[in-house]
XYZ file of C-alpha atoms in Angstrom:
219
model
C 82.591 89.664 110.901
C 84.285 92.108 108.500
C 87.756 91.270 107.240
C 90.500 92.703 109.422
C 93.003 94.995 107.722
C 96.157 96.742 108.891
C 95.382 99.909 110.879
C 91.827 98.776 111.726
C 90.625 99.510 115.256
C 89.877 96.245 117.039
C 87.901 95.666 120.230
C 88.289 92.300 121.981
C 85.560 90.758 124.059
C 85.851 91.360 127.815
C 88.124 88.827 129.466
C 89.717 87.665 126.214
C 93.231 86.332 126.765
C 96.097 88.025 124.954
C 99.709 86.999 124.475
C 102.237 89.801 124.662
C 105.410 89.661 122.596
C 108.514 89.097 124.712
C 109.638 92.684 124.120
C 106.278 93.964 125.417
C 105.882 91.785 128.519
C 106.526 94.699 130.886
C 103.459 96.507 129.522
C 100.923 93.880 130.638
C 99.333 96.154 133.247
C 99.135 99.044 130.764
C 97.402 96.840 128.195
C 94.907 95.621 130.792
C 94.115 99.190 131.882
C 93.709 100.276 128.252
C 91.252 97.477 127.559
C 89.325 98.056 130.789
C 88.733 101.620 129.601
C 86.997 100.173 126.523
C 89.624 101.390 124.087
C 90.543 99.521 120.911
C 93.819 98.043 119.805
C 95.097 98.344 116.238
C 95.369 95.490 113.752
C 98.941 94.793 112.645
C 100.472 92.722 109.854
C 99.921 89.021 110.501
C 103.129 87.779 108.826
C 103.406 84.043 109.630
C 100.761 84.030 112.355
C 98.269 81.116 112.308
C 94.968 82.121 110.726
C 93.067 81.651 113.994
C 95.188 84.367 115.645
C 95.364 88.113 115.027
C 98.306 90.416 115.698
C 97.448 93.688 117.427
C 99.345 96.730 118.587
C 99.171 99.653 120.950
C 101.366 102.712 121.395
C 101.121 103.868 124.988
C 100.299 107.575 125.320
C 102.983 110.158 125.939
C 105.291 112.531 124.084
C 108.566 110.925 125.122
C 110.130 107.749 123.758
C 107.448 105.779 121.916
C 106.391 102.717 123.918
C 104.987 100.310 121.354
C 103.294 97.104 122.468
C 102.799 94.014 120.289
C 100.418 91.194 121.187
C 98.264 88.476 119.685
C 94.750 87.263 120.424
C 92.329 84.656 119.156
C 90.476 85.871 116.069
C 87.314 84.444 117.635
C 87.704 86.942 120.501
C 87.367 89.964 118.215
C 84.106 91.601 119.236
C 84.080 94.298 116.557
C 86.342 96.312 114.306
C 86.226 99.511 112.280
C 88.495 101.255 109.783
C 90.694 103.989 111.262
C 88.807 107.253 111.832
C 88.497 109.875 109.086
C 90.730 112.908 109.396
C 87.659 115.158 109.383
C 86.453 113.559 112.626
C 89.713 114.260 114.482
C 90.423 117.862 113.486
C 89.409 119.090 116.940
C 92.123 116.896 118.482
C 94.781 118.874 116.582
C 96.404 122.098 117.746
C 94.197 124.966 116.582
C 96.868 126.358 114.262
C 96.798 123.192 112.133
C 93.028 122.866 111.761
C 92.213 125.248 108.872
C 94.786 123.839 106.436
C 93.922 120.224 107.299
C 90.193 120.917 107.062
C 90.794 122.273 103.557
C 92.973 119.260 102.715
C 90.277 116.822 103.891
C 87.655 118.631 101.795
C 89.857 118.462 98.678
C 90.307 114.726 99.238
C 86.542 114.311 99.615
C 86.073 116.079 96.276
C 88.274 113.362 94.751
C 86.146 110.651 96.348
C 88.881 109.808 98.883
C 88.599 109.681 102.672
C 91.933 110.250 104.454
C 92.032 108.147 107.613
C 94.255 108.668 110.645
C 96.705 106.367 112.349
C 99.821 107.048 114.414
C 100.235 109.728 117.090
C 97.023 111.668 116.412
C 95.007 108.450 116.642
C 96.545 107.503 119.986
C 96.022 111.046 121.271
C 92.348 110.953 120.343
C 91.825 107.511 121.910
C 93.704 108.183 125.136
C 92.825 111.832 125.697
C 96.486 112.422 126.544
C 99.157 114.315 124.564
C 100.943 112.146 122.003
C 101.773 114.635 119.251
C 105.206 116.216 119.559
C 106.582 119.305 117.853
C 108.360 117.027 115.367
C 105.429 114.644 114.836
C 104.149 113.804 111.373
C 100.475 113.300 110.644
C 100.055 109.692 109.493
C 97.253 109.220 106.984
C 95.897 106.189 105.142
C 94.337 106.608 101.696
C 92.392 103.657 100.247
C 92.359 103.680 96.437
C 90.699 100.692 94.828
C 91.111 102.448 91.472
C 94.217 104.414 90.436
C 92.310 107.149 88.588
C 92.482 109.738 91.444
C 96.139 108.956 92.232
C 97.812 111.810 90.280
C 95.493 114.397 91.837
C 95.983 112.929 95.322
C 99.771 112.965 94.993
C 99.617 116.579 93.822
C 97.552 117.472 96.888
C 100.029 115.760 99.184
C 103.069 117.346 97.554
C 101.619 120.839 97.870
C 99.861 120.509 101.216
C 100.339 123.801 103.044
C 100.707 123.504 106.781
C 103.287 123.159 109.494
C 102.361 119.529 110.160
C 104.187 117.209 107.769
C 101.848 114.747 106.060
C 103.107 111.177 106.045
C 101.410 107.844 105.576
C 100.377 105.240 103.028
C 98.319 104.827 99.903
C 96.634 101.427 99.933
C 96.241 100.135 96.392
C 93.700 97.406 97.018
C 95.920 94.729 98.562
C 99.219 96.551 99.085
C 100.005 99.793 100.890
C 102.974 101.958 99.910
C 104.383 105.045 101.593
C 103.037 107.904 99.497
C 106.427 109.625 99.159
C 108.061 106.425 97.919
C 105.209 105.839 95.476
C 105.403 109.403 94.162
C 109.177 109.153 93.646
C 108.828 105.826 91.818
C 106.180 107.227 89.506
C 108.093 110.390 88.625
C 111.304 108.445 87.949
C 113.366 109.897 90.786
C 113.664 106.491 92.479
C 113.406 102.825 91.388
C 109.997 101.574 90.250
C 110.114 98.693 92.733
C 108.619 99.866 96.021
C 108.235 98.397 99.490
C 104.620 97.272 99.681
C 102.840 96.108 102.829
C 99.830 93.819 102.742
C 97.803 92.544 105.684
C 100.011 89.444 105.674
C 103.548 90.541 104.826
C 105.958 92.792 102.942
C 107.124 92.517 99.335
C 109.021 94.554 96.764
C 106.707 95.207 93.839
C 106.803 97.210 90.630
C 104.436 100.161 90.782
C 102.802 98.934 87.585
C 101.632 95.825 89.436
C 99.945 97.599 92.355
C 96.640 97.716 90.498
C 96.542 94.604 88.292
C 95.513 95.245 84.672
C 95.284 98.969 85.335
C 97.623 101.882 84.808
C 98.850 103.983 87.717
C 101.006 106.329 85.640
C 101.226 109.816 87.112
């Protein structure tokens, strides 16, 4: 089985037991209905969870107050998993007015050898078939960069993205993921060089120079 990473889509085997966090107990019926429909959950940060367990999440569909559900399951009950879907595959789920600019953005990323992947409200909208994007919603994107070479060009694309939908999200630098705006500010000197970095296991403050060991990520 492939290694599970934050934001991965995760399908559990039918009948697998899950344990809901205390704050999510009221959503048990919603989680059961979601799974019966064959829809995936999303892999979350494991933190101090035992290695035989996996932490998963679900944001119930709707455009009102976000109803986020946290639960755990046995790692052995994971039937399959995939990375989050590419932006290019979800353009039709966006309002028509946003599609041309985001299609162009996805193509420019592809030219850099980068595949922007979707999480957040657009993901839940595409999975549920119900409205989740609000007028004030951001578009959450994940960019995996094993090598920092394309980083300056990617940050330039993000800074100058033209469209009404605000682009948010993370750049994953191998192990750690950093909010792209925070990373850009740290690199241009407008904020401290230590950034909040999320791994699959926890959160640390790390100098931007250490995101890609033995490599430069100067922009």
